[in-house]
Structure formats: structure tokens, C-alpha cells
Amino acid sequence: MKSQARIPTGRISDPGYPQASNPEYTRHHPRWYRRHMPIFWWLRKFAYTKFILRELTSQPVMYATLFLLGKVWVLSRGPEAYEIFVQWLSHPAFLAFHALVLVGLLFHTVTWLNLTPKALVLRVAGRKVPGWAIVGAHYGAWLGLSGVILWILAGR
Amino acid sequence: MPDTVKLEVFRYRPEGEGEPLYETFEVPYRDEWMVLDALNQIKDHQDGTLSYRWACRMGVCGSCGMTVNGEPVLTCATYLEPFLPGPIRVEPLHGFPVIRDLVGDLEDFVGKLQRVKPWIIREEERSPSEGEYLQTPEEMDAYKRYSMCINCMLCYAACPIYELEPGFIGPAAIALAQRYNLDSRDEGARERHEVLAEHEGVWSCTFVGECSIVCPKDVDPAGAIQRYKVDATLDFFRSLVTPGRSP
Amino acid sequence: METVHHDVLVIGGGGAGLRAAIAVAEADPRLTVGVASKVYPMRSHTVSAEGGAAAVIRPDDSLDEHAYDTISGGDWLCDQDAVEVFVQEAPEEMLRLEHWGCPWGRNPDGRIATRPFGGMKLERTWYAADKTGFHLLHTLYQTSLRFPSISFHDEWFVVDLLVDKGRCHGAVAIELASGKIVALIARSVVLCTGGGGRIYPFTTNANIKTGDGMAFAYRAGVPLKDMEFIQYHPTGLPFTGILITEATRGEGGWLVNKDGYRYLQDYDLGTPEPKPVKRSMELGPRDRLSQAFVGEEEKGRTVTTQWGEVVHLDIRHLGEKLIDERLPFVRELCRKYQKIDPVRELIPVRPVVHYMMGGVHTDIDGATPVAGLFAAGEVACVSINGANRLGSNSLTELLVFGARAGRRAVREAGDAPDRPPDAALTQALDMERQIHGNLLRPAEKGERVATIREEMQTSLEAHAGIYREEEGLTTARDKLQELRDRMAGVTLDDTSLTFNTELLHYLEVRNLLDVAEAVVHSALNREESRGSHQRRDFPERNDDRFLAHSLVRRSVEGEPEVELLPVTITRWEPAERVYGK
């Protein structure tokens, strides 16, 4: 709505935007300086690094999901196939790889669960549920489900 | 306590050498001084050419945001003391084209703010003689936090997405859109949806979360954006199962 | 030279300016409105107002009560016709703001809530926690973005008005980002530039409050009214001068001296009660409370700190819950700027320059004696504030009179000629030459503009503060003359055209000197004590001579001349101001 401004407004949509024009200073026309984002910008701050790691560790999450599906598929092909598969998995290289995947999964899970209160605003009996309760409920559900699985495994 | 402290100040003179540089100033150190007081000392007594913005010096006008030792802060509310013994590096806010020295160009934000329609939209407006729209304290509580934004631009400066994708509507503007969406007096959510739900709206945000950390008024724009994503997604699925209903 | 045309030009983008712009847009959407502001509108000083805005809404309140509180609070120097208009239109304006989204505090049933304030007999102060000005300004700004006929010149600094033969044709402005000087031509011009508290060193006022509009008007021959009345707010944080809102006292805070004694009882302000009593003790008017501080200081009963003498504001007994709910900003400010927590500690406070009751002489529609020129807000003197403004009347004032000035500007836009006279454009060219040719030319090093500013502020604080006398005022007058002469020898380090804030400071100090001159000359002329103007050499109110406004204008020879204009009395005969009874 800056209809009267005659210098480029600085808006991206404006054809006179900094990068688009006036590399040279001319009287009454500002020459903006725009910093370029370095490739390693995410090393600038620990918070950014953590963010990038959270994004990257979505790969282990994807891997774990596909792995689980693969396991079910192998299981459907009979006990021998499954035996061979398990032997494969006992290989030290695989064990090391899966240890890494586990670290990535835990990192992603923890950072992700910690963010849940931002996206979720709950009201119970007219009062706002505090953030720690939402995070706690998520962790509780996680631990509870893990416990159920362990119980099933132990009872086998 | 030292008698003086050194400031390394970002200088950019568009008419001169072209590339920016850092200039070092030594200012008296006082316990009660903020970074802004040190800049004022330079401006008034050492170098009148230093350019920066400030007004209220009580943390509410939002003018004096700068990058101090890498962090976006309001310089009127940031003591020198934690940075001792110095030097303290003062730069303009990241993410904005620099006009000169510590002055960034904020026109982009003003345009975006207008695009999200930050005003009460109603099908029928009531005249003042008919009295106030009733709003309980709980209803006010639903949007109050987002109404505290002072437009200081620290959240944009902290957002790497805005720096990488300058088209992104950005944290403050989206939080202000949500401020009106969640106001019980407003009926404009659908109009704002057109802007917020486009790629440059909420979906550009990958939830770095720094905007909420640096916010001096605890507005939590990151929360506002994630909530909008959840609501928009739910609306989308609802529109799939209920024919005739648009998102 | 470039020219930009608007139907209505609003100078200043604070509360009054935005309200005026919206009033124009609503009255006639075909008219174009330009808002020229030296800062982005949301930076304007309205943003700092804390406590609230007054308007009658409770069924047990009445317009007459509001008018009486205002008039007695102003020590009978208010124009009563203006006050009547003000209290009458206040509720509607405040409701309109509610409809635009302002988050006014509410009662549990959803209706508007009110709180008590100094000098008011009933709870009639609407509030948005203790950030009322902030919410009001942002609501107005965001609402103004709705109107396609309003365009903004953000960070354009107006240098002076273009006035020819008794009519205003616009103004000359610098676009800060480019250094370009532009003639803003308009059929009507509304001044909304706020006050000039920065003539003093210790003030709640933002750095930007340099009395620009008052100085423009003064130089254009428009009289300034009641400039000697400077309001000291009794509770500012020492060193920073940050305001601790009167709402702290409205909610029940106490002022105590170094012995923990509620000293206001010694100054004819009532007897202490544990709960707040309206128009009594801590809820007395600001002028009397600030004067009481000086009394305590002279008796040696204030507390000495590294920032000078203070008294204490005690809100500990209000409890953390109420403080966080009603006074969160006070807590935030104390923690951040004074490193104390008012929930557990005493707040050190002292009087601080806060508001100028005086300003550009206008009628009740904001019209000045110059055709096509209007004013509203702190820059104007309508006058509803008299010799002492009541807290929470100023936010309401900028809504009521901002809207009135905007509507009047629309009505009179048709009277303007279609083309401005050549003389106006010649003035604009002269200013461009003066700035680009003289000020921005590299010169041999002279004095710094900051030196002039500091000496002016020190002199005003010493001689035109809470108490004044002839000798001191004469000293200040001579000092200002000297500083004016020395301005010619000031040079700028900065000769750049891009965002030259030193040039800006130079032009602001020029404005401050004009405003300070008007203050000191008016104060010298008023040989009585009334409201915030207290003369040691004339300690009594003198209705025979001075039940009148001071009008100061600059003569053709450049000398200030003060004359008196009788106060308009409608229904409330002058009487003694009584508090605490």
C-alpha cells in the first residue's frame, strides 16, 4: 500500500528489490547490502545444529519403518527365511549400523516429543493444560507401550 | 569492573567503499548501561555518523533490535555486563537488507503484515452505540499471547528459513494473523487462510523454533504456526469426509 | 524537486495520527490520505502508555462526574466546552476501538472492566493490562491497513510546514532511506507529532519526542497555548526515567519515604487507608504528588541512591497473582531495568517529566488559526488538560480529538486551492537548498549537536522544573538564546544522504530549542502557581489575573510574545481543589 513511495519498497515482489538492481550507488537511491547465507549456516548456533540434526534423523525414522515392514515380509516367507535374515542381522557391521540408527531414532524422538506442546493446545475443564503435562503424557505413552511390548516378549 | 569496554560495530556506508567493515570503539563501562547506551555514547561523543534506530528505550516500541555477539536482541534491554570483558560485536539483524550501518530494511515485513489482514473482519459490523462485543476473560486468553507482538523483527532475524526463502510470510505476521483468527469477535479466518495456507505461509516453516526463543515478549510464533498447521490439516480432512465443505 | 499530492496529509503516525487518518478514510473514501511519520507507526510513543484510558461506562458514573474530575484536576484552566465534548464522545470512541479489536480488560461476564486512577472519583479507566497504549496503537495501526485510501510514508521526517498567506499547503519532508527532499502537498494538514518531553534530560518520553509539530506551528506563526504546564509523573524509575504506571497506585500501591511512612498524608491529600480511596492519598493528582516529593526531599526524608534521591513505591501487599494479572509490565520493567522484583522488593521512584499539557492552539475541532492546518493529541492544546492532566485522559483525548480533527480536515479540504501557490513551492526549494547545500556540506569541525542538546536539557531541568522562580527562568531564557546562536556553529560529522540520523538530530534539536523557548517565556509570564506550574515567588493561584491561557507566538522580529486568552467556563465555577476529603 506504499503507493507513494518511489524508491524500491524493498519487498521481494518489487522489481527494484536490492538484488535486482542498483549495484552502484546513485544519488537518492540506497544500495542495500544483503548478506549471503553460508552453506554451513547451521553451525552458527547450537540451536540451528540441533534443528538440522532433528531434520536429518528423520532418515533413521524412515529406515526403521521400512525395516519393520521388511521384517514382516521376511516372516511371511517362512521360518527358514527368517533364520537367515536374523543371522544376517547379527553381523557386526549391521549391529554397528543399527546402534547408530538407534541413537538417531532416540534423538529424533526426544527432540520431537519435547516440541509437542507447541502444536497442541489442550483445554481441560476450561483450564489450559501446561506444556510439561503434554510432554509428560507423550513420554508416558511411549514408556507404557514399550512396557507392554516387553511384557509380551518376556511372556513368550 | 573495567573502566571501559570495546564495541566492534558493523559499518556499512552505501555511498563509500561498498563492502561493510567492523569499526572498534572504546566506551566507558557502567553497570547500569545497556548496549544501546554505549551506542548513544559513541553517537553523541565519538562519531556522529553511526546510524541505528531507537525510541522508547523501555522494550516496547521494537525499534532497537540488533545482533549482539551473534544473538538477535533489543539493545535497550541488553546489559553490557554479561559480555565483559568484551569486545562486544554489534551487527544489524540478520535476514534484512542493510540500508546503512545497523539499519535494516523492514518494508518486506510491513507488506506481509498487510497481506495477512491483521484487523477484525465481520460480516456485519455493529455500531458503537449498540455497545461492546462481549468477550469473557477466557475468550481473550485464547489470543492474548499473540497480541503481544511488538514487531521488533527479532523472530525474523532468528529464522534461517526467512533468510533462505525471503518469500516466507514469517513468524510475527503469522502470529498476528492467528491473533485475529482466535479472537472471538473475528470472522475472517477463511480470508486469511488463502495467505496462510499457501506455500509461503505456514508450510515454509520447518519448525526450527528459534523465533519463540528470541521473542522478548513471549509471543511464541512457532507455536502459532504449528497450531495453524494442525488446524489446517484437520480442516482439510474434515472437508474430505463432509462433502460441500471447503477447507 | 519532487512533489507528492494528497487530499489530507497527517504528520505523525501515533495514536492521534492514525485515528485522524482512519476518520478521513471513513468520512470520504475518495480522499487520499498520506501519513508521514519519522518512525514506523508502531514505534510511536503512544506505544509506551501503560495504565489506561478514561471513559464513562459504569451505570453509577456520569459524564458530569468525569468532566468535574477533569476540570478540577486541571486547576480550572480547562476550557469547559471542550471538556464537555470530550467526556461525551469518549465512550463511543473507546467502544469503536473495542470493535476494532483492542483487547480491553473484561469482567467475568464479558463486559468492559474498569480500574481506579489518580484524581478520578470513580473507576472509569479502561485498560489492557498495563500495556494499554501498546494495544491501542497496534489496534489502530493494524486497522488502518484496511483502508486503501491511506498510504504511509514511513521514516519520512517532516522539516517544516508550507504556509502562505494564512493557509497551510503541506510540508517538506526528508525520506530518510534516500535523503531525498520532497514537498508533500495537501489540501488539509493534520499535525499529530506528540509532545516535546525531550527538552528535559530526565523524562519518560521516547527519544523521538522532540516537539516537532509544536515547533513547525510556532515557526509558522501559530500560537502555542499553555506551554508552561509540564507534567511530572510522580513515579519514574531513577536513571532510566522509565514510567511505573499510576495503575500501580490504582490497584492499591503505596508511596513511602525512607522511614516507610506514607508521607502524602502530610501534604493535604487525605489520611492513609489500607485500601485505595479515590481522589485521596496515592490517588491524588500527579502535580500534587510530584510536589510532595520535593517537600520530602527538602525535609531530608527521601532515600539517597547512586541515581539521586528517591522514595519507594510499595506494591508487595498486592500479591504476586494480582501483579501478574494486572501489572505484568511493571514487573517486567522493574526486573529488566532496575534488577528488582516488585513482588518482594520496594520500587525506587522519583518524579519524571511525562507530558505537556500545552501545545498548538486549536478549537474543539482541532482547527488552528491557520486555514487548512489542524492538530490533535499531545501536540495540540484543545484544551481539556488545563494546568494538570489527569492520568488516563490522554489516550482518550487522542481518540476523540484525532477523530474530530480528521473529520474537520475532510470538511475543509474543499476550500483549498487546486494548486498550491508558487510561494509555498519556493519555501520548499529554500529548505532543500539549506539542507543539501549547507548542512550536508563538509565543513571545518565545529560544535556537536549533542552538546547543545545536553546544555539545553540541563538548563531546563534546573530552572523550569517542578518549582520555578523568576531568576532561574531568566537564566534559562538567556541560555536558550545563547544556544540558538551557537546552533549556527554546529557541524555534522555525517554528510551522507542515506539514513542520516545526525542530520535528523540536528533538525530535532532545532525544534526542541523552539519548544523550550515557548515553555520558558510562558512560565516567566505566568506570575502565579497553578497545577503543574509552581512559582516560588508567586505561590498562590491568582484567578483575577491568570484564569486565562497563555498564548505565545513568535513576532515578526523573531521575539516570543505572550498574551492571555480567557478560559471558557460553562457550568463549573472556579473553586479550590480538594483531595482526600
Coordinates of C-alpha atoms in Angstrom, one line a residue, chain C residues 99-558:
Chain C
H99 CA -14.9 -3.2 17.8
W100 CA -11.6 -2.8 16.0
G101 CA -10.1 -5.5 18.3
C102 CA -8.5 -3.7 21.2
P103 CA -8.2 -6.3 24.0
W104 CA -9.7 -4.2 26.8
G105 CA -9.7 -5.9 30.2
R106 CA -13.0 -7.7 30.9
N107 CA -15.2 -8.7 33.7
P108 CA -16.1 -12.4 34.0
D109 CA -19.4 -11.7 32.2
G110 CA -17.6 -10.4 29.2
R111 CA -18.2 -6.7 29.7
I112 CA -15.5 -4.0 29.8
A113 CA -13.7 -3.8 33.1
T114 CA -12.5 -0.5 34.7
R115 CA -9.9 0.4 37.3
P116 CA -9.4 3.4 39.6
F117 CA -6.9 6.2 38.6
G118 CA -5.5 9.3 40.2
G119 CA -7.8 12.3 40.5
M120 CA -10.9 10.3 39.3
K121 CA -13.8 9.9 41.7
L122 CA -15.0 6.6 40.2
E123 CA -13.4 3.6 38.4
R124 CA -13.6 4.8 34.8
T125 CA -10.3 3.8 33.4
W126 CA -10.4 1.1 30.7
Y127 CA -7.2 -0.9 30.5
A128 CA -5.5 -3.6 28.5
A129 CA -3.4 -5.0 31.4
D130 CA -0.7 -2.3 31.9
K131 CA 0.1 -2.1 28.1
T132 CA -2.9 0.0 27.2
G133 CA -1.0 2.3 24.8
F134 CA 0.7 -0.5 23.1
H135 CA -2.6 -2.3 22.4
L136 CA -4.3 0.9 21.4
L137 CA -1.6 1.8 18.9
H138 CA -1.3 -1.6 17.4
T139 CA -5.0 -1.9 17.1
L140 CA -5.2 1.4 15.3
Y141 CA -2.2 0.7 13.1
Q142 CA -3.5 -2.8 12.0
T143 CA -6.9 -1.4 11.4
S144 CA -5.6 1.5 9.3
L145 CA -4.0 -1.1 7.0
R146 CA -7.6 -2.0 5.9
F147 CA -8.2 1.3 4.1
P148 CA -6.9 1.5 0.6
S149 CA -7.1 5.3 0.6
I150 CA -4.4 5.6 3.4
S151 CA -0.8 5.5 2.3
F152 CA 2.2 5.6 4.6
H153 CA 5.4 7.5 4.2
D154 CA 7.3 5.6 6.9
E155 CA 10.5 7.1 8.1
W156 CA 9.9 10.4 6.4
F157 CA 10.9 13.3 8.6
V158 CA 9.0 16.5 8.1
V159 CA 11.2 19.5 8.2
D160 CA 8.6 22.3 8.2
L161 CA 5.2 23.3 7.1
L162 CA 4.5 25.2 3.9
V163 CA 2.4 28.1 4.9
D164 CA 1.5 31.1 2.7
K165 CA -0.9 33.9 3.4
G166 CA -2.5 32.2 6.4
R167 CA -3.1 28.9 4.7
C168 CA -1.2 25.6 5.1
H169 CA -0.5 23.8 1.8
G170 CA 1.5 20.9 3.0
A171 CA 5.0 20.2 4.3
V172 CA 8.5 19.5 3.3
A173 CA 10.0 16.1 4.3
I174 CA 13.1 14.1 4.0
E175 CA 12.8 10.4 3.0
L176 CA 15.4 9.0 5.4
A177 CA 16.4 6.0 3.4
S178 CA 17.3 8.0 0.3
G179 CA 17.9 11.5 1.7
K180 CA 15.5 12.9 -0.9
I181 CA 13.7 16.0 0.0
V182 CA 10.1 16.0 -1.1
A183 CA 7.3 18.6 -1.0
L184 CA 4.2 16.9 0.4
I185 CA 1.3 19.0 -0.9
A186 CA -2.1 18.6 0.7
R187 CA -5.5 20.4 1.0
S188 CA -5.6 19.8 4.7
V189 CA -2.7 19.0 7.1
V190 CA -3.2 17.4 10.5
L191 CA -0.4 17.7 13.0
C192 CA -0.1 14.7 15.3
T193 CA 3.5 14.7 16.3
G194 CA 3.2 14.4 20.0
G195 CA 4.9 16.3 22.8
G196 CA 8.4 17.5 23.4
G197 CA 9.4 16.0 26.7
R198 CA 13.0 15.7 25.4
I199 CA 13.6 19.3 26.2
Y200 CA 14.3 17.8 29.7
P201 CA 17.1 15.2 30.4
F202 CA 15.0 13.0 32.7
T203 CA 11.8 12.0 31.1
T204 CA 9.5 9.1 30.4
N205 CA 9.4 10.3 26.8
A206 CA 10.9 8.3 24.0
N207 CA 13.9 9.8 22.2
I208 CA 11.6 10.7 19.3
K209 CA 9.5 13.1 21.3
T210 CA 11.1 16.3 20.2
G211 CA 8.2 18.6 19.9
D212 CA 8.5 18.8 16.1
G213 CA 4.9 19.7 15.3
M214 CA 4.8 22.4 18.0
A215 CA 8.0 23.9 16.5
F216 CA 6.6 23.8 13.0
A217 CA 3.5 25.6 14.1
Y218 CA 5.4 28.1 16.2
R219 CA 7.7 29.0 13.3
A220 CA 4.7 29.3 11.0
G221 CA 3.2 31.9 13.3
V222 CA 0.6 29.7 15.0
P223 CA 0.4 30.4 18.8
L224 CA 1.3 27.8 21.3
K225 CA -1.0 27.6 24.3
D226 CA -0.2 26.9 28.0
M227 CA 3.3 25.7 27.3
E228 CA 4.5 26.4 30.8
F229 CA 2.5 23.4 32.1
I230 CA 4.8 20.4 32.1
Q231 CA 3.5 17.3 33.9
Y232 CA 5.9 15.4 36.2
H233 CA 4.8 11.9 36.7
P234 CA 5.5 11.0 40.4
T235 CA 6.7 7.5 39.8
G236 CA 9.6 7.0 37.3
L237 CA 12.5 4.7 37.7
P238 CA 15.6 6.6 38.6
F239 CA 18.4 6.7 36.0
T240 CA 16.3 5.4 33.1
G241 CA 13.2 7.6 33.7
I242 CA 11.0 4.6 32.8
L243 CA 7.4 5.1 33.8
I244 CA 5.9 3.0 36.5
T245 CA 2.2 3.4 35.8
E246 CA -0.3 5.1 38.0
A247 CA -2.3 1.8 37.8
T248 CA 0.1 0.5 40.5
R249 CA -1.5 3.0 42.8
G250 CA -4.9 2.5 41.3
E251 CA -4.6 -1.2 42.3
G252 CA -3.5 -0.2 45.8
G253 CA 0.2 0.6 45.8
W254 CA 1.7 2.9 48.5
L255 CA 4.2 5.7 48.3
V256 CA 6.5 5.7 51.3
N257 CA 9.6 7.7 52.4
K258 CA 12.8 6.4 53.9
D259 CA 11.0 5.7 57.2
G260 CA 8.4 3.6 55.5
Y261 CA 5.9 6.4 56.2
R262 CA 3.1 7.2 53.7
Y263 CA 4.1 10.8 53.5
L264 CA 1.3 12.1 51.3
Q265 CA -0.8 12.5 54.4
D266 CA 1.4 15.5 55.3
Y267 CA 0.5 17.3 52.0
D268 CA -3.2 17.8 52.4
L269 CA -4.0 14.7 50.4
G270 CA -6.1 12.8 52.9
T271 CA -5.5 10.1 55.5
P272 CA -4.0 6.7 54.8
E273 CA -6.3 3.7 54.4
P274 CA -5.2 0.2 53.7
K275 CA -7.3 0.1 50.5
P276 CA -7.2 2.7 47.8
V277 CA -9.6 5.6 48.2
K278 CA -10.4 7.6 45.1
R279 CA -9.2 11.2 44.9
S280 CA -7.1 10.7 48.0
M281 CA -3.5 9.9 49.0
E282 CA -1.8 7.9 46.3
L283 CA -4.8 8.6 44.1
G284 CA -4.3 12.3 44.2
P285 CA -3.4 14.2 41.0
R286 CA 0.1 13.9 39.6
D287 CA 1.1 17.5 40.1
R288 CA 0.4 17.4 43.8
L289 CA 2.2 14.1 44.2
S290 CA 5.3 15.3 42.4
Q291 CA 5.3 18.5 44.5
A292 CA 5.1 16.3 47.7
F293 CA 8.2 14.5 46.6
V294 CA 10.1 17.8 46.6
G295 CA 8.7 18.5 50.0
E296 CA 10.1 15.2 51.4
E297 CA 13.4 15.9 49.7
E298 CA 13.7 19.2 51.4
K299 CA 12.9 17.7 54.7
G300 CA 15.6 15.1 54.2
R301 CA 13.2 12.2 54.3
T302 CA 13.9 10.7 50.8
V303 CA 16.3 7.8 50.2
T304 CA 19.7 8.6 48.7
T305 CA 20.8 6.3 46.0
Q306 CA 23.6 6.3 43.3
W307 CA 21.0 7.8 41.0
G308 CA 20.0 10.6 43.3
E309 CA 17.1 11.0 45.7
V310 CA 14.1 8.6 45.6
V311 CA 11.1 7.5 47.5
H312 CA 9.6 4.0 47.5
L313 CA 6.6 2.6 45.8
D314 CA 5.4 -0.4 47.7
I315 CA 3.1 -3.0 45.9
R316 CA 4.3 -6.1 47.8
H317 CA 1.0 -6.4 49.6
L318 CA -0.9 -6.7 46.3
G319 CA 0.4 -10.2 45.9
E320 CA 2.0 -12.0 43.0
K321 CA -1.2 -13.1 41.4
L322 CA -2.7 -9.6 41.1
I323 CA 0.6 -8.1 40.0
D324 CA 1.0 -10.7 37.2
E325 CA -2.6 -10.3 36.1
R326 CA -3.0 -6.5 36.2
L327 CA 0.6 -5.2 36.3
P328 CA 2.8 -7.6 34.4
F329 CA 4.6 -4.9 32.5
V330 CA 5.5 -3.1 35.8
R331 CA 7.1 -6.4 37.0
E332 CA 8.9 -6.9 33.7
L333 CA 10.3 -3.3 33.6
C334 CA 11.4 -3.5 37.3
R335 CA 13.2 -6.8 36.7
K336 CA 14.8 -5.8 33.5
Y337 CA 15.7 -2.2 34.1
Q338 CA 16.1 -1.9 37.9
K339 CA 17.0 -5.5 38.7
I340 CA 14.4 -5.8 41.4
D341 CA 11.3 -7.9 41.8
P342 CA 8.4 -5.7 43.0
V343 CA 6.6 -8.7 44.3
R344 CA 9.2 -8.9 47.1
E345 CA 11.0 -5.5 46.9
L346 CA 10.3 -1.8 47.1
I347 CA 10.4 0.1 43.8
P348 CA 12.6 3.2 43.9
V349 CA 10.8 6.1 42.2
R350 CA 11.1 9.8 41.6
P351 CA 9.2 12.4 39.6
V352 CA 9.9 12.5 36.0
V353 CA 8.9 14.7 33.1
H354 CA 6.0 13.0 31.4
Y355 CA 3.6 15.1 29.4
M356 CA 3.0 18.6 28.0
M357 CA -0.4 20.0 28.8
G358 CA 0.2 22.8 26.3
G359 CA 0.6 22.7 22.6
V360 CA -0.6 24.1 19.3
H361 CA -3.7 26.4 19.9
T362 CA -6.8 24.7 18.5
D363 CA -10.5 24.9 18.8
I364 CA -12.7 21.9 19.8
D365 CA -12.4 20.5 16.2
G366 CA -8.6 20.6 16.2
A367 CA -8.6 23.6 13.9
T368 CA -5.7 26.1 14.3
P369 CA -5.8 29.8 13.4
V370 CA -4.1 28.9 10.1
A371 CA -6.5 27.7 7.5
G372 CA -6.0 24.0 6.4
L373 CA -3.9 23.3 9.5
F374 CA -5.3 21.0 12.3
A375 CA -3.7 19.4 15.3
A376 CA -4.6 16.6 17.7
G377 CA -3.1 14.6 20.5
E378 CA -0.3 15.8 22.8
V379 CA 0.9 18.3 20.2
A380 CA -2.3 20.2 20.5
C381 CA -3.9 22.1 23.3
V382 CA -7.7 22.0 22.9
S383 CA -7.7 22.5 26.0
I384 CA -9.0 19.7 28.2
N385 CA -6.0 19.2 30.4
G386 CA -5.7 22.7 31.8
A387 CA -2.8 23.1 34.3
N388 CA -2.6 19.4 35.0
R389 CA -3.8 16.4 33.1
L390 CA -5.4 13.5 34.8
G391 CA -3.9 10.1 34.2
S392 CA -5.8 8.1 31.5
N393 CA -7.3 11.2 29.9
S394 CA -4.6 11.4 27.2
L395 CA -5.3 8.2 25.4
T396 CA -8.9 9.0 25.2
E397 CA -8.1 12.5 24.1
L398 CA -6.1 11.3 21.1
L399 CA -9.1 9.2 20.0
V400 CA -11.7 11.8 20.5
F401 CA -9.8 14.8 19.0
G402 CA -7.9 12.7 16.5
A403 CA -11.2 11.7 15.0
R404 CA -12.7 15.3 15.3
A405 CA -9.6 16.8 13.6
G406 CA -9.8 14.2 10.8
R407 CA -13.4 14.9 10.1
R408 CA -12.9 18.7 10.2
A409 CA -10.0 18.3 7.8
V410 CA -12.3 16.5 5.4
R411 CA -14.9 19.3 5.6
E412 CA -12.4 21.9 4.9
A413 CA -10.4 20.1 2.2
G414 CA -12.7 21.5 -0.4
D415 CA -11.8 25.1 0.5
A416 CA -8.2 24.6 -0.6
P417 CA -7.0 25.8 -4.0
D418 CA -6.3 23.1 -6.6
R419 CA -2.7 24.2 -7.0
P420 CA -0.5 25.4 -4.2
P421 CA 0.8 28.9 -4.7
D422 CA 4.3 29.3 -6.1
A423 CA 5.4 30.9 -2.8
A424 CA 4.8 27.6 -1.0
L425 CA 6.9 25.7 -3.5
T426 CA 9.6 28.4 -3.2
Q427 CA 9.7 27.7 0.5
A428 CA 10.2 24.1 -0.2
L429 CA 13.1 24.7 -2.5
D430 CA 14.7 27.0 0.1
M431 CA 14.6 24.2 2.6
E432 CA 16.1 21.7 0.2
R433 CA 18.9 24.2 -0.5
Q434 CA 19.5 24.8 3.2
I435 CA 19.8 21.1 4.0
H436 CA 21.6 19.7 0.9
G437 CA 23.6 22.9 0.4
N438 CA 24.6 24.0 3.9
L439 CA 24.1 21.3 6.5
L440 CA 25.3 18.3 4.4
R441 CA 28.3 20.1 3.0
P442 CA 31.6 19.0 4.5
A443 CA 32.8 21.8 6.9
E444 CA 35.5 22.6 9.3
K445 CA 34.8 21.0 12.6
G446 CA 32.5 23.0 14.9
E447 CA 30.4 22.1 17.9
R448 CA 28.5 18.8 18.2
V449 CA 24.7 19.0 18.1
A450 CA 24.6 16.7 21.2
T451 CA 26.4 19.4 23.2
I452 CA 23.7 21.9 22.5
R453 CA 21.0 19.4 23.4
E454 CA 22.7 18.4 26.7
E455 CA 23.1 22.0 27.8
M456 CA 19.5 22.9 27.0
Q457 CA 18.2 19.9 28.9
T458 CA 20.4 20.7 32.0
S459 CA 19.2 24.3 32.0
L460 CA 15.5 23.4 31.7
E461 CA 15.8 20.8 34.5
A462 CA 17.5 23.3 36.8
H463 CA 15.3 26.3 36.1
A464 CA 11.9 25.1 34.7
G465 CA 11.2 22.0 36.7
I466 CA 8.6 21.3 39.4
Y467 CA 9.2 24.6 41.2
R468 CA 10.3 27.8 39.3
E469 CA 11.2 31.4 40.0
E470 CA 11.9 34.5 38.0
E471 CA 15.7 34.4 38.4
G472 CA 16.1 30.8 37.2
L473 CA 13.7 31.3 34.3
T474 CA 15.6 34.4 33.2
T475 CA 18.8 32.4 33.3
A476 CA 17.2 29.6 31.2
R477 CA 15.8 32.2 28.8
D478 CA 19.3 33.7 28.3
K479 CA 20.8 30.2 28.0
L480 CA 18.4 29.3 25.2
Q481 CA 19.2 32.4 23.3
E482 CA 22.9 31.6 23.6
L483 CA 22.3 28.0 22.4
R484 CA 20.2 29.3 19.5
D485 CA 23.2 31.5 18.4
R486 CA 25.6 28.6 18.8
M487 CA 23.5 26.3 16.6
A488 CA 25.0 28.3 13.7
G489 CA 28.4 26.9 14.6
V490 CA 27.3 23.3 14.8
T491 CA 28.7 21.0 12.1
L492 CA 27.7 17.4 11.3
D493 CA 30.2 14.5 11.0
D494 CA 27.7 12.9 8.7
T495 CA 27.3 14.2 5.2
S496 CA 25.7 11.1 3.8
L497 CA 22.2 11.2 2.2
T498 CA 21.4 7.7 3.3
F499 CA 19.7 7.3 6.7
N500 CA 21.5 10.3 8.1
T501 CA 20.4 10.3 11.8
E502 CA 22.8 13.0 12.7
L503 CA 21.0 15.4 10.4
L504 CA 17.8 14.2 11.9
H505 CA 19.1 15.0 15.4
Y506 CA 20.2 18.5 14.3
L507 CA 16.7 19.3 13.0
E508 CA 15.2 17.8 16.1
V509 CA 17.3 19.9 18.4
R510 CA 16.3 23.0 16.4
N511 CA 12.7 22.1 17.2
L512 CA 13.5 21.4 20.8
L513 CA 15.0 24.8 21.2
D514 CA 11.9 26.5 19.8
V515 CA 9.7 24.5 22.2
A516 CA 11.9 25.2 25.2
E517 CA 11.8 28.9 24.3
A518 CA 8.0 28.8 24.3
V519 CA 8.0 27.0 27.7
V520 CA 10.3 29.4 29.4
H521 CA 8.7 32.6 28.1
S522 CA 5.2 31.4 29.1
A523 CA 6.5 30.3 32.5
L524 CA 8.0 33.7 33.1
N525 CA 4.8 35.5 32.2
R526 CA 2.6 33.4 34.5
E527 CA 3.1 35.0 37.8
E528 CA 1.1 32.6 39.9
S529 CA 1.1 29.0 40.9
R530 CA -1.5 26.7 39.3
G531 CA -1.4 23.0 38.8
S532 CA 1.9 21.8 37.5
H533 CA 3.3 25.4 37.2
Q534 CA 4.6 26.3 40.7
R535 CA 6.3 29.7 41.2
R536 CA 8.2 30.0 44.5
D537 CA 8.0 33.8 44.0
F538 CA 4.2 33.6 43.4
P539 CA 3.0 30.7 45.5
E540 CA -0.8 31.4 45.2
R541 CA -3.3 30.8 42.4
N542 CA -4.4 34.2 41.0
D543 CA -7.7 33.9 39.2
D544 CA -8.0 37.7 38.8
R545 CA -5.1 37.8 36.5
F546 CA -4.5 34.3 35.3
L547 CA -7.7 32.4 34.9
A548 CA -6.6 32.5 31.3
H549 CA -4.5 30.6 28.8
S550 CA -1.0 31.8 27.8
L551 CA -0.6 32.2 24.1
V552 CA 2.9 32.5 22.9
R553 CA 3.8 33.4 19.4
R554 CA 6.9 34.5 17.6
S555 CA 6.7 38.1 16.4
V556 CA 7.9 39.3 13.1
E557 CA 11.2 40.3 14.7
G558 CA 11.6 36.7 15.9

